[in-house]
Short mmCIF file of C-alpha atoms and ligand atoms in Angstrom, two decimals:
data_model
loop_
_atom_site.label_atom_id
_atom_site.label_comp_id
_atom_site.label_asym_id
_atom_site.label_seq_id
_atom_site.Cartn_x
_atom_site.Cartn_y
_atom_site.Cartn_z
CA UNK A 9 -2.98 4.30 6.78
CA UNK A 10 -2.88 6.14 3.67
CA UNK A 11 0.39 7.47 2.54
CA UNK A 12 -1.35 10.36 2.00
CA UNK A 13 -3.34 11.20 5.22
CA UNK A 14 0.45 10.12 6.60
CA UNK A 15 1.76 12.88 4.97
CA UNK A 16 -0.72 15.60 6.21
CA UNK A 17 -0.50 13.92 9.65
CA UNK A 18 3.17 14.53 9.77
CA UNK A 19 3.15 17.79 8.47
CA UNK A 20 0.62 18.77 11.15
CA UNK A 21 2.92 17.02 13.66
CA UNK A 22 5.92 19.05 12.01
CA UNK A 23 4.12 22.38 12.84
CA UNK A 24 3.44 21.53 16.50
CA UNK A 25 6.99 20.75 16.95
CA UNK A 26 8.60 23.63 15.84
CA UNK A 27 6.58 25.54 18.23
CA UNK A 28 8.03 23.82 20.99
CA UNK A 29 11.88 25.64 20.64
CA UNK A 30 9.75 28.59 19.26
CA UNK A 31 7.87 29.02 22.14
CA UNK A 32 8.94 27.25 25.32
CA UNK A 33 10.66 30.21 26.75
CA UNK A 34 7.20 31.22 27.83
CA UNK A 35 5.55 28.69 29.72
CA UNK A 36 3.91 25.52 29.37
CA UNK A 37 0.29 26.87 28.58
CA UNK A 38 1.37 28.54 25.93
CA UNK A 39 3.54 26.57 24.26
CA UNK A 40 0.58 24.00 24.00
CA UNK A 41 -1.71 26.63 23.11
CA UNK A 42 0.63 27.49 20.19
CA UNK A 43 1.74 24.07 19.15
CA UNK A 44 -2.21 23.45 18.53
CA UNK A 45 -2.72 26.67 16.84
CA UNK A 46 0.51 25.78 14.26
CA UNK A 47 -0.76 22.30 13.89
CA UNK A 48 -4.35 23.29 12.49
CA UNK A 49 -3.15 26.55 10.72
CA UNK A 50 -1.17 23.72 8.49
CA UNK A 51 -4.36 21.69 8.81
CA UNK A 52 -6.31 24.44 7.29
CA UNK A 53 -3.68 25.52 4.66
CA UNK A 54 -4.15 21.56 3.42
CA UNK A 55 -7.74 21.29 3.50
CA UNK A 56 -7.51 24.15 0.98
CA UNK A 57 -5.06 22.93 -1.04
CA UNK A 58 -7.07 19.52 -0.98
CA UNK A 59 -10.43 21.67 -2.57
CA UNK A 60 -8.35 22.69 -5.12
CA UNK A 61 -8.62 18.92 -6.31
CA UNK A 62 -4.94 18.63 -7.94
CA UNK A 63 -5.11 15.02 -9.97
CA UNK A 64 -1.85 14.02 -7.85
CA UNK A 65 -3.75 13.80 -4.55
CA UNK A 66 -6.05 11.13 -5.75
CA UNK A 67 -3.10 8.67 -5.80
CA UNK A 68 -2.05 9.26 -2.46
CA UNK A 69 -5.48 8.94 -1.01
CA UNK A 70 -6.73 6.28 -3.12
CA UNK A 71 -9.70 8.46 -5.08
CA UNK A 72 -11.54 11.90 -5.18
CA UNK A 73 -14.03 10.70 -2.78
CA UNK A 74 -11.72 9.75 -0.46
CA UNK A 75 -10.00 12.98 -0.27
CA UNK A 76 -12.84 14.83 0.59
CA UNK A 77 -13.63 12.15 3.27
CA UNK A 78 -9.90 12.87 4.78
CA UNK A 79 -10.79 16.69 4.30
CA UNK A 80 -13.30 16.10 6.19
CA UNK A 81 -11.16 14.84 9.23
CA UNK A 82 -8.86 17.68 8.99
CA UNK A 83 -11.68 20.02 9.46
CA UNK A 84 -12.71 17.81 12.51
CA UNK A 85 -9.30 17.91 13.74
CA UNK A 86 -8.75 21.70 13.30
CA UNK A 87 -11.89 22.39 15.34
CA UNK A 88 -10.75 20.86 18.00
CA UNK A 89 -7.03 22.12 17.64
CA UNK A 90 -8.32 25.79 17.09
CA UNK A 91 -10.53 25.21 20.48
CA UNK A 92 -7.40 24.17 23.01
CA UNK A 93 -5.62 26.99 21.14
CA UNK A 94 -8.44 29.40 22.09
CA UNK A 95 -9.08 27.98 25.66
CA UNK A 96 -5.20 27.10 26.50
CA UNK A 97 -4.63 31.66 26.32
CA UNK A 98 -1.30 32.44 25.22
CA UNK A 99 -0.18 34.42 27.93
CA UNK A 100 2.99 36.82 26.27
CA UNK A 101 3.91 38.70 29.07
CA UNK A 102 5.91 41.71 27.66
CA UNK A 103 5.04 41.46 24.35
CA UNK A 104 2.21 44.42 24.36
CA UNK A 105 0.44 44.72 20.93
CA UNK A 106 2.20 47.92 19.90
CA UNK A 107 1.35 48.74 16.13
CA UNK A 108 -1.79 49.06 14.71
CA UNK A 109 -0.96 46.35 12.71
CA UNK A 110 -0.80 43.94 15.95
CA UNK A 111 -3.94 45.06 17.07
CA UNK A 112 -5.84 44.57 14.11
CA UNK A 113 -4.46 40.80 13.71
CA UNK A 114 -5.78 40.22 17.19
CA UNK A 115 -9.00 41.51 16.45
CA UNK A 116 -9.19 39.35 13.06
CA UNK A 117 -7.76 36.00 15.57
CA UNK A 118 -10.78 36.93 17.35
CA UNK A 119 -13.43 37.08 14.75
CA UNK A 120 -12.37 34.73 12.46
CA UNK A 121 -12.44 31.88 15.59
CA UNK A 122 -16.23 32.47 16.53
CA UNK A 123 -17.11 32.16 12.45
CA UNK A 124 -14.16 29.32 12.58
CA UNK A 125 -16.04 27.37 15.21
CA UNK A 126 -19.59 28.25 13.71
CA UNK A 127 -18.50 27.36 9.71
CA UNK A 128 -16.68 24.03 10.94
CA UNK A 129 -19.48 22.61 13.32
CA UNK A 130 -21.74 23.62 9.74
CA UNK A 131 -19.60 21.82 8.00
CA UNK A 132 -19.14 18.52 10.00
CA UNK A 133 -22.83 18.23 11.24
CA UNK A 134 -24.89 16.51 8.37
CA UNK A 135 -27.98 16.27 10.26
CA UNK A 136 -29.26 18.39 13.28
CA UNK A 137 -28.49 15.94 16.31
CA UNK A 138 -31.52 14.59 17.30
CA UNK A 139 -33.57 15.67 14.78
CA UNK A 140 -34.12 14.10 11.01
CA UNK A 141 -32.98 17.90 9.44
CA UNK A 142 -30.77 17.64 7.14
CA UNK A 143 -28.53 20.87 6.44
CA UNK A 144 -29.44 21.81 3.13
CA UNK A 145 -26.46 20.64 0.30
CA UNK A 146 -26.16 24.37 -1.21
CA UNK A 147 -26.54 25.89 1.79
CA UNK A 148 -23.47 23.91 3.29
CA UNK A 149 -21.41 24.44 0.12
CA UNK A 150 -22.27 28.10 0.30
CA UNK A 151 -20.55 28.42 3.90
CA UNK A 152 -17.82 26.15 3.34
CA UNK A 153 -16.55 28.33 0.65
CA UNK A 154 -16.20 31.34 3.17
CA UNK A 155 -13.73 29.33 4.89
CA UNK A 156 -11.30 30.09 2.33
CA UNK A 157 -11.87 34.05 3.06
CA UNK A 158 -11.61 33.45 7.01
CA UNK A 159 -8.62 31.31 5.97
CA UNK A 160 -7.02 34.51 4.87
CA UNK A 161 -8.17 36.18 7.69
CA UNK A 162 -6.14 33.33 9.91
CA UNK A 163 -3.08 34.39 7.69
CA UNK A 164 -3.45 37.66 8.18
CA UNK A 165 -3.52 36.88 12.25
CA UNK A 166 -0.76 34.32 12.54
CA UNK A 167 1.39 37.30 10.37
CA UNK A 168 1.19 39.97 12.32
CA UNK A 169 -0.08 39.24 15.94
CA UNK A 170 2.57 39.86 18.44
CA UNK A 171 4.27 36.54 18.79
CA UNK A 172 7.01 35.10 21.07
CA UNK A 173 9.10 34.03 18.43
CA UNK A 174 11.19 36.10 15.64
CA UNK A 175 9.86 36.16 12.35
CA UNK A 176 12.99 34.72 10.88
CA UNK A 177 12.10 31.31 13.13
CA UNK A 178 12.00 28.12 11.65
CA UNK A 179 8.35 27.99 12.50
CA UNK A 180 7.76 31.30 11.56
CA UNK A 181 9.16 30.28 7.64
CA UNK A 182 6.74 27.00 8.01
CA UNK A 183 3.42 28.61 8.86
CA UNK A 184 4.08 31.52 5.85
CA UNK A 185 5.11 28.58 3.60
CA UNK A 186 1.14 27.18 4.61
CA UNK A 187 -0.21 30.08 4.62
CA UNK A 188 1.16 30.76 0.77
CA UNK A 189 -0.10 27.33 -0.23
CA UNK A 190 -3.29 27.80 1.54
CA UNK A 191 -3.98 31.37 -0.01
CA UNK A 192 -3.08 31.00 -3.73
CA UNK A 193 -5.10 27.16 -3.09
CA UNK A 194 -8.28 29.29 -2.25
CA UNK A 195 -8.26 31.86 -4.92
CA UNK A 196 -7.52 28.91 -7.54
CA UNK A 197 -11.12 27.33 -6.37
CA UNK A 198 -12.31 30.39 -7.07
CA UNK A 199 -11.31 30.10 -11.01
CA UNK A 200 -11.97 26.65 -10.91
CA UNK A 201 -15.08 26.46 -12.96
CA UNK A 202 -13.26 28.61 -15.86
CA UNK A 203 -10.11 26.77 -15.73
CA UNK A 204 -11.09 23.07 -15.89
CA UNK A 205 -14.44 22.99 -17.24
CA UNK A 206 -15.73 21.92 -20.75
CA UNK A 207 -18.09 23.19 -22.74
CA UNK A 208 -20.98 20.74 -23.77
CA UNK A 209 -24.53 20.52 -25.54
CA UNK A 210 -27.34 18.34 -24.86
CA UNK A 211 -28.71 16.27 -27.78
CA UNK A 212 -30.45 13.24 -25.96
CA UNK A 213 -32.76 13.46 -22.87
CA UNK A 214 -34.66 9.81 -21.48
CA UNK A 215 -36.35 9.74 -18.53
CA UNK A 216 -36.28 6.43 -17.62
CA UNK A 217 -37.93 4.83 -14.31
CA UNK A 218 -34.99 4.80 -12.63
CA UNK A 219 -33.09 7.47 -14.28
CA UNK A 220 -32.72 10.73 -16.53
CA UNK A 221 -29.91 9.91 -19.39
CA UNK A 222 -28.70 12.67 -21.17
CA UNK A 223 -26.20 12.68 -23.62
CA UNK A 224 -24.28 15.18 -25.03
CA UNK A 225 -22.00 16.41 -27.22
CA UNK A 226 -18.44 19.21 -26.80
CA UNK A 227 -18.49 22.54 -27.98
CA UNK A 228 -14.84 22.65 -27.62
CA UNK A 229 -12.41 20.43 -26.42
CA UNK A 230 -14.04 17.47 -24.85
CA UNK A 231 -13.72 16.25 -21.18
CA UNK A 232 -10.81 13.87 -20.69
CA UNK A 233 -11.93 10.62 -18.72
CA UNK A 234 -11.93 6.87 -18.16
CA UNK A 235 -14.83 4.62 -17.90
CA UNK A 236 -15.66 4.65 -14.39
CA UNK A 237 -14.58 8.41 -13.57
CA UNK A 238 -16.78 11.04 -12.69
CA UNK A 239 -17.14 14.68 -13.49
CA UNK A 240 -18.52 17.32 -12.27
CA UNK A 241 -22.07 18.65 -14.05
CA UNK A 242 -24.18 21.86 -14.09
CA UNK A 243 -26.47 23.06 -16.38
CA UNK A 244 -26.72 26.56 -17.68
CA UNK A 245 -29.92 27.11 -16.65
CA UNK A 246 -31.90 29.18 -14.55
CA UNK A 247 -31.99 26.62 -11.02
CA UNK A 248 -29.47 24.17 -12.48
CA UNK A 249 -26.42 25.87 -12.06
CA UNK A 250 -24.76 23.80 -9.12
CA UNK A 251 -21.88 21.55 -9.87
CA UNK A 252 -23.34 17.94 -8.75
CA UNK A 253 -21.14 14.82 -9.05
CA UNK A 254 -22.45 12.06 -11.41
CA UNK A 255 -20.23 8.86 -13.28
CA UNK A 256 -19.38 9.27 -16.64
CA UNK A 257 -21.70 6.22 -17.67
CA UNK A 258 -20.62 6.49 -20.99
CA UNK A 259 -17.91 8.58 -22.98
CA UNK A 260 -16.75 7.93 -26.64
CA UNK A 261 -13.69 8.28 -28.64
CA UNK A 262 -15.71 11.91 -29.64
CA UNK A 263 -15.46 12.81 -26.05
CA UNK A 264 -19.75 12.58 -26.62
CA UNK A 265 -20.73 11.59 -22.52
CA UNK A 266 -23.88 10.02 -21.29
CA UNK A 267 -25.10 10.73 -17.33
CA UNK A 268 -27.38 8.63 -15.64
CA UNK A 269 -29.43 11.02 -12.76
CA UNK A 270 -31.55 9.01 -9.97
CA UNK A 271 -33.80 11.92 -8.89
CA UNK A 272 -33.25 11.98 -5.62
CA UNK A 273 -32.71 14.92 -4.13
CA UNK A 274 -34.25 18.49 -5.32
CA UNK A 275 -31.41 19.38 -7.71
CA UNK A 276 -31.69 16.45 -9.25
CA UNK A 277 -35.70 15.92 -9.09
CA UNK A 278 -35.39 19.56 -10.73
CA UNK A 279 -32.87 18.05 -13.71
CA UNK A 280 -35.47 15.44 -14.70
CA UNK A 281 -38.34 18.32 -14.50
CA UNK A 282 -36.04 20.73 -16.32
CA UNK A 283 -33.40 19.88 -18.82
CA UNK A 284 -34.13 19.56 -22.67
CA UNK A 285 -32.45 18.90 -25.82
CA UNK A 286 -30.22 21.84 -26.68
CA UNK A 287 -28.84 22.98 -22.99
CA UNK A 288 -25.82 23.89 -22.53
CA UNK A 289 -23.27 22.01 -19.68
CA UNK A 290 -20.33 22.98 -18.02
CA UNK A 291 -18.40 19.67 -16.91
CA UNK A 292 -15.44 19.24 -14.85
CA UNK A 293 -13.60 16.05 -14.56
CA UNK A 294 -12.64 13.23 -14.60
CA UNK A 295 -11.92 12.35 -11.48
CA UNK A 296 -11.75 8.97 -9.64
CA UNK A 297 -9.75 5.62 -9.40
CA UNK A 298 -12.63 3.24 -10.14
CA UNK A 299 -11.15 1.23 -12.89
CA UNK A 300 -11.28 -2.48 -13.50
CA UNK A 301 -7.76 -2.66 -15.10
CA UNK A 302 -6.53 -1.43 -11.78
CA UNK A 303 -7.78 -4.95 -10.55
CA UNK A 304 -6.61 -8.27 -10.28
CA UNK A 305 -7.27 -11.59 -12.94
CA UNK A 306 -10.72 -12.60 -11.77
CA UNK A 307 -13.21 -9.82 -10.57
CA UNK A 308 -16.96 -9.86 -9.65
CA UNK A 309 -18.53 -6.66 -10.48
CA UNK A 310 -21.69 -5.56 -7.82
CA UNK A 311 -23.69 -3.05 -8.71
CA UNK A 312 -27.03 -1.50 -6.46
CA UNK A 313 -29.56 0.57 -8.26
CA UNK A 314 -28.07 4.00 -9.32
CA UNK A 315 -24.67 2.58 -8.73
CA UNK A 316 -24.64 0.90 -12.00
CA UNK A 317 -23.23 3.89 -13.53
CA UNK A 318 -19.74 3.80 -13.31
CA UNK A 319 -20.23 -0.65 -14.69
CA UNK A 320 -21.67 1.00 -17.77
CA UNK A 321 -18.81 2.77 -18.98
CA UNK A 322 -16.65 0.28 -18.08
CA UNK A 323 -18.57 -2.47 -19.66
CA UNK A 324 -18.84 -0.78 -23.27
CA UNK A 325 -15.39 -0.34 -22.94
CA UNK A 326 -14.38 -4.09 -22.68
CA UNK A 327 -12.64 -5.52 -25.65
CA UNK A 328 -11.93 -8.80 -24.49
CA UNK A 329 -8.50 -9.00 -24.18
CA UNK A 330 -8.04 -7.45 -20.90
CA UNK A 331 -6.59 -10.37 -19.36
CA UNK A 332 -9.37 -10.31 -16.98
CA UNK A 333 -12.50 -12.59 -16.07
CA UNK A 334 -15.20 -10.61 -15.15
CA UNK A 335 -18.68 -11.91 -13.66
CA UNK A 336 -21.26 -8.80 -13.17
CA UNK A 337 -24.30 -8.70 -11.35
CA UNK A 338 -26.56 -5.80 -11.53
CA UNK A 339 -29.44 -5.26 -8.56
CA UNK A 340 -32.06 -3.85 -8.74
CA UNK A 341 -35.82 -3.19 -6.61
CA UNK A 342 -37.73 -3.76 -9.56
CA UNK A 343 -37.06 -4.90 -13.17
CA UNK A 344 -38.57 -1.81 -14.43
CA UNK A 345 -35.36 0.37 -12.87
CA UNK A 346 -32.76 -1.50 -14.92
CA UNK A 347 -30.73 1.31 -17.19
CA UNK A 348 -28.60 0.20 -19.71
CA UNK A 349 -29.29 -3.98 -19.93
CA UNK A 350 -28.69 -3.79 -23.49
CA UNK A 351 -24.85 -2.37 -23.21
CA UNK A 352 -24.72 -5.41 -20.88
CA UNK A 353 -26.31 -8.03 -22.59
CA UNK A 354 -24.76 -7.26 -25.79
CA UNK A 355 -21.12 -7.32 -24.43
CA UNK A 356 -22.09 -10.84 -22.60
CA UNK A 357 -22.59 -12.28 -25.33
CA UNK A 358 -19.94 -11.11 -27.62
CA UNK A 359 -16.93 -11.13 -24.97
CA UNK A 360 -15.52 -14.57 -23.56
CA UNK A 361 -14.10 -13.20 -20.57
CA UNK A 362 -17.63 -11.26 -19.13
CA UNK A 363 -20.74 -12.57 -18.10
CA UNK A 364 -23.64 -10.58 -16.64
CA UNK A 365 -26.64 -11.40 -14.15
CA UNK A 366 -29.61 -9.23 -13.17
CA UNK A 367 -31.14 -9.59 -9.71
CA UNK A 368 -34.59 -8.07 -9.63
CA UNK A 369 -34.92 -8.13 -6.19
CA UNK A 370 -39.08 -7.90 -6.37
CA UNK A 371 -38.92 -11.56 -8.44
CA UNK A 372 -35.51 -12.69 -6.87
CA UNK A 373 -35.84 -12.26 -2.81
CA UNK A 374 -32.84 -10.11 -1.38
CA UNK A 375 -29.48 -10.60 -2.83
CA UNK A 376 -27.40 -12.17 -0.53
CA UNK A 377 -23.91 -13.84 -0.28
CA UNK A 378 -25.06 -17.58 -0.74
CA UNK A 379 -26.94 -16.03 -4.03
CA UNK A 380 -23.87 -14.24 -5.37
CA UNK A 381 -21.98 -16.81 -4.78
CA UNK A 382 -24.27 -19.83 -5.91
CA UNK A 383 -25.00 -17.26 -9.25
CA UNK A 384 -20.90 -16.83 -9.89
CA UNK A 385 -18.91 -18.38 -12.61
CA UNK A 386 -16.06 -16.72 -10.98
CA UNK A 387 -14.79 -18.14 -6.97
CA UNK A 388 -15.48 -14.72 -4.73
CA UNK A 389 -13.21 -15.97 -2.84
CA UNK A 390 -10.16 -15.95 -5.66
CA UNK A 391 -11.69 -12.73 -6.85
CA UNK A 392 -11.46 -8.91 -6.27
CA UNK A 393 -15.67 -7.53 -5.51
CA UNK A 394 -15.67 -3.76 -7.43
CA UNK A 395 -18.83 -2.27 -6.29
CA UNK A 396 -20.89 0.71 -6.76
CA UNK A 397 -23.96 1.08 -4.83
CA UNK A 398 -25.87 1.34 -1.25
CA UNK A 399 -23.09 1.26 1.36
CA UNK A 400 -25.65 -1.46 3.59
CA UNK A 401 -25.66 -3.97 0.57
CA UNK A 402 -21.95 -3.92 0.09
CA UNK A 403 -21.13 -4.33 3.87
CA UNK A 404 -23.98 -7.25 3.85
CA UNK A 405 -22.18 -8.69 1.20
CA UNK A 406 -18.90 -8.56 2.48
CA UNK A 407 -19.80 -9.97 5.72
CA UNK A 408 -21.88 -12.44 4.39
CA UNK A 409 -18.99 -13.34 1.90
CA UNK A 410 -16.45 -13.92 4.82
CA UNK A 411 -18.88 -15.82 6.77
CA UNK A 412 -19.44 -18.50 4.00
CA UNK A 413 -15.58 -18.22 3.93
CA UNK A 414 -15.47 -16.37 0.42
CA UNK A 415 -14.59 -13.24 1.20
CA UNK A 416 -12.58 -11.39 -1.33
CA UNK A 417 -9.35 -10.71 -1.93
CA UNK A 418 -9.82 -6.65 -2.14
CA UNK A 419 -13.09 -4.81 -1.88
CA UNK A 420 -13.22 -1.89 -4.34
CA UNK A 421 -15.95 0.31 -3.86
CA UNK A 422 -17.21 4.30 -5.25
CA UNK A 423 -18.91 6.29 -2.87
CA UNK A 424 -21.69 8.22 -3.93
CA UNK A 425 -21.44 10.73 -0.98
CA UNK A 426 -18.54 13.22 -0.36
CA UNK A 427 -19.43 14.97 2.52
C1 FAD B 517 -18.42 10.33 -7.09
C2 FAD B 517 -19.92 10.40 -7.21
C3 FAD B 517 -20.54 9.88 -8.32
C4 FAD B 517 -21.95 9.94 -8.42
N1 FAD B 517 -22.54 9.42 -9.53
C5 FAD B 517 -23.89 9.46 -9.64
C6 FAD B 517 -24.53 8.94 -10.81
O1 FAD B 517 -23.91 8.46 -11.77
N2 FAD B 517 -25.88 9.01 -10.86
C7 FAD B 517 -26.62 9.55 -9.83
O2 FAD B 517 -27.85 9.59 -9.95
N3 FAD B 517 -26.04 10.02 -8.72
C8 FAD B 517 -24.69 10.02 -8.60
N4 FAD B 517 -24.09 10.54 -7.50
C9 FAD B 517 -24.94 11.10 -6.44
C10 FAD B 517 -25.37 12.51 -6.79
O3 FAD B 517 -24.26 13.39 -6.86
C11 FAD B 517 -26.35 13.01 -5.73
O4 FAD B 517 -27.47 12.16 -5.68
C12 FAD B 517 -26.86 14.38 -6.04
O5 FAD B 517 -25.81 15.31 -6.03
C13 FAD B 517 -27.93 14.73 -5.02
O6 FAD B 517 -28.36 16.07 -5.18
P1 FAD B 517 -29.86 16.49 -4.87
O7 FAD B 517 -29.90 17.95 -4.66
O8 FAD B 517 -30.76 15.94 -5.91
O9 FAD B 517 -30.20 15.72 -3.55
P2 FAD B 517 -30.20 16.20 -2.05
O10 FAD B 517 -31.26 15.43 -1.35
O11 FAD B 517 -30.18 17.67 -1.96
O12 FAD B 517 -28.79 15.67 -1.61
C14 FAD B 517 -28.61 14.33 -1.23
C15 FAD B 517 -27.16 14.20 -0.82
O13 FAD B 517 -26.34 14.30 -2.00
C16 FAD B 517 -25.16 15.04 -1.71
N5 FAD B 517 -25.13 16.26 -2.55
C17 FAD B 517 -26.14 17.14 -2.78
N6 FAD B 517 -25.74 18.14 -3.57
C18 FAD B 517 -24.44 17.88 -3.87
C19 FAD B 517 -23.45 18.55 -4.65
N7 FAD B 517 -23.67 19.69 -5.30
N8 FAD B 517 -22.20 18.01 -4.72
C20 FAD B 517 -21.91 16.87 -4.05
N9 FAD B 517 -22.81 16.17 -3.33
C21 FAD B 517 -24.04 16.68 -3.23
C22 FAD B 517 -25.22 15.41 -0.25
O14 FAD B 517 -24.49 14.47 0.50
C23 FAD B 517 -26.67 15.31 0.11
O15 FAD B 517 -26.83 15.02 1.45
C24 FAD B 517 -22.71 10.53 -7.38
C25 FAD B 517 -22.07 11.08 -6.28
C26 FAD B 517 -20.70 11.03 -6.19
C27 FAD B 517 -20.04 11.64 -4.99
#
């Protein structure tokens, strides 16, 4: 386990156990109903704090993308918390709601569960079960950001509802401390895209077969990043306005950046259709741990299709004297897709310590372990596999790896998909 998803796990553990001296005067009901209902309060404080992406977090969890992945969980884990705390009735016998105040906390409890329930099921369901519909990116990222206000709303509740306990209580001090963190978390989200992002301007647009690269230039101060980090994009244009995630694939000592887009989806489909020399970009980043000199001696770089992005900045950024043997190969459905073979090629054959293969899958047959392997200067088996692609490809590879007894010795991988 991570240390980090240790961490929340104990401080949600912290939180039910407090409520057990709190709260056991009462009965056994409700001191389970409460322990569940201080456990995912914390939950939900952290989950905010989490979407306020501070850099620190990305250590403990091992990446961006992996701490929206644990996010995830917590929200999965508060659902079902807030449910036992909803179904398990605190019964306070004696402890009539006698201010305005008390009632109007219960009434927000109330409300903000039903949107609770309805917001988190949104939020964990990608697809409608059964079905091939896919909830709608901005229409997800639009409700998830109201659980911030129902967070505050959950405050508000946990404050001032009647409860068994004083309000000096150890628990009491926990929950406000979570409640603080989870509050001033939110409304820092809110700033977010004025705080951290960058001013840029488009000077290059290439729509490639496999790709839109754009390249720009900063306005201001440039983005701070290193090859294989990603930022956050949007263009200040009329339907391009959503932040989207997309690898730095190339950033110079200018701070000028170069994207590669795979349209894909509609925002994306809409970039290729839309963007021209001279638009303006708001960026945010970088974020991510996907960097070689993280890695061990000998490494075998994998990437699939669109996932050669993060390779490309870290490729034009190799000097040679890393220390580091590097073997890449870059696959691809058709030759035609290929972005960037040049950067490649070029640092192939100046640097000793790279080499660089492209597997065209339509002339080549599917890449499989035996042809990694067989195509490899480098053992995979003395040799760390970074890779950036299709999930299916790398766990073919990996498994096919171990079965020809080659696996490696640590699998590094980006995900392309946060939620
Ligand atoms: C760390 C990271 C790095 C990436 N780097 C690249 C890259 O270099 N080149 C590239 O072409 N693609 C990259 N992607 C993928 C890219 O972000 C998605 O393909 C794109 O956001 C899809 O948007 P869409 O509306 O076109 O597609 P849709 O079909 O609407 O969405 C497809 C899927 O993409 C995800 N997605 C959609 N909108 C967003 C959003 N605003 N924020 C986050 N995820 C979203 C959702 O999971 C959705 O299910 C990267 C993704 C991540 C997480």
């Amino acid at each position: 386990m991570r240390m980090g998803a240790f961490l929340v796990w104990s401080l949600m553990a912290i939180a039910a156990l407090l409520a057990v001296p709190a709260v056991s005067h009462t009965n056994a009901l409700t001191t389970f109903s409460l322990m569940a209902s201080s456990a995912a309060f914390v939950g939900m404080g952290i989950a905010q704090f989490m979407a306020a992406r501070p850099p620190f977090l990305e250590t403990l969890f091992g990446g961006l993308d992996r701490v929206y992945h644990f996010h995830r969980r917590i929200g999965i884990s508060v659902l079902i918390l807030i449910l036992i705390h909803y179904f398990l009735k605190p019964d306070f016998k004696g402890l009539a709601l006698t201010s305005g105040l008390n009632q109007l906390a219960a009434s927000a409890g109330k409300y903000a569960f039903y949107s609770f329930v309805v917001l988190l099921v949104l939020s964990i369901v990608k697809i409608v079960p059964r079905t091939k519909i896919e909830i709608p990116y901005h229409l997800w990222r639009y409700t998830h950001r109201l659980i911030g206000l129902l967070f505050v709303l959950v405050a508000f509740h946990q404050m001032f509802i009647k409860r068994p306990y004083d309000g000096t209580a150890l628990l009491a001090a926990y929950l406000n401390a979570f409640a603080a963190l989870g509050i001033l978390s939110y409304a820092y989200t809110q700033l977010l895209p004025w705080l951290r992002t960058r001013g840029y301007e488009i000077f290059d647009v290439a729509r490639h077969d496999g790709a839109t690269v754009i390249a720009a230039r900063p306005l201001g101060r440039p983005l701070r990043a290193k090859p294989g980090q990603f930022g956050f994009l949007r263009v200040l244009k009329s339907g391009l306005r959503e932040p989207h995630p997309f690898t730095i694939a190339g950033i110079d000592a200018n701070g000028i950046v170069r994207f590669a887009i795979k349209p894909l989806g509609d925002y994306t489909q809409a970039l290729r259709e839309g963007v021209a020399v001279g638009d303006r970009l708001k960026l945010e980043g970088g974020y991510g741990r996907f960097n070689h000199r993280r890695g061990g001696k000998k490494q075998i770089w994998l990437a699939g299709g669109i996932g050669v992005t993060p390779f490309l900045a870290m490729a034009a950024h190799l000097t040679g004297d890393e220390g580091q043997e590097i073997h890449m190969v870059y696959c691809v459905r058709d030759r035609r897709e290929a972005i960037g073979l040049e950067t490649f090629q070029k640092q192939a054959e100046r640097l000793g310590n790279f080499s660089f293969v492209l597997h065209d899958s339509s002339a080549d047959g599917r890449l499989d372990a035996t042809k990694l392997a067989a195509g490899s200067a480098i053992d995979p088996a003395e040799a760390d596999l970074w890779f950036c692609g299709p999930p299916a490809l790398r766990e073919a590879i990996v498994k096919g790896l171990k079965d020809i007894g080659k696996g490696p010795r640590r699998v590094e991988f980006e995900q392309f998909q946060f939620r």
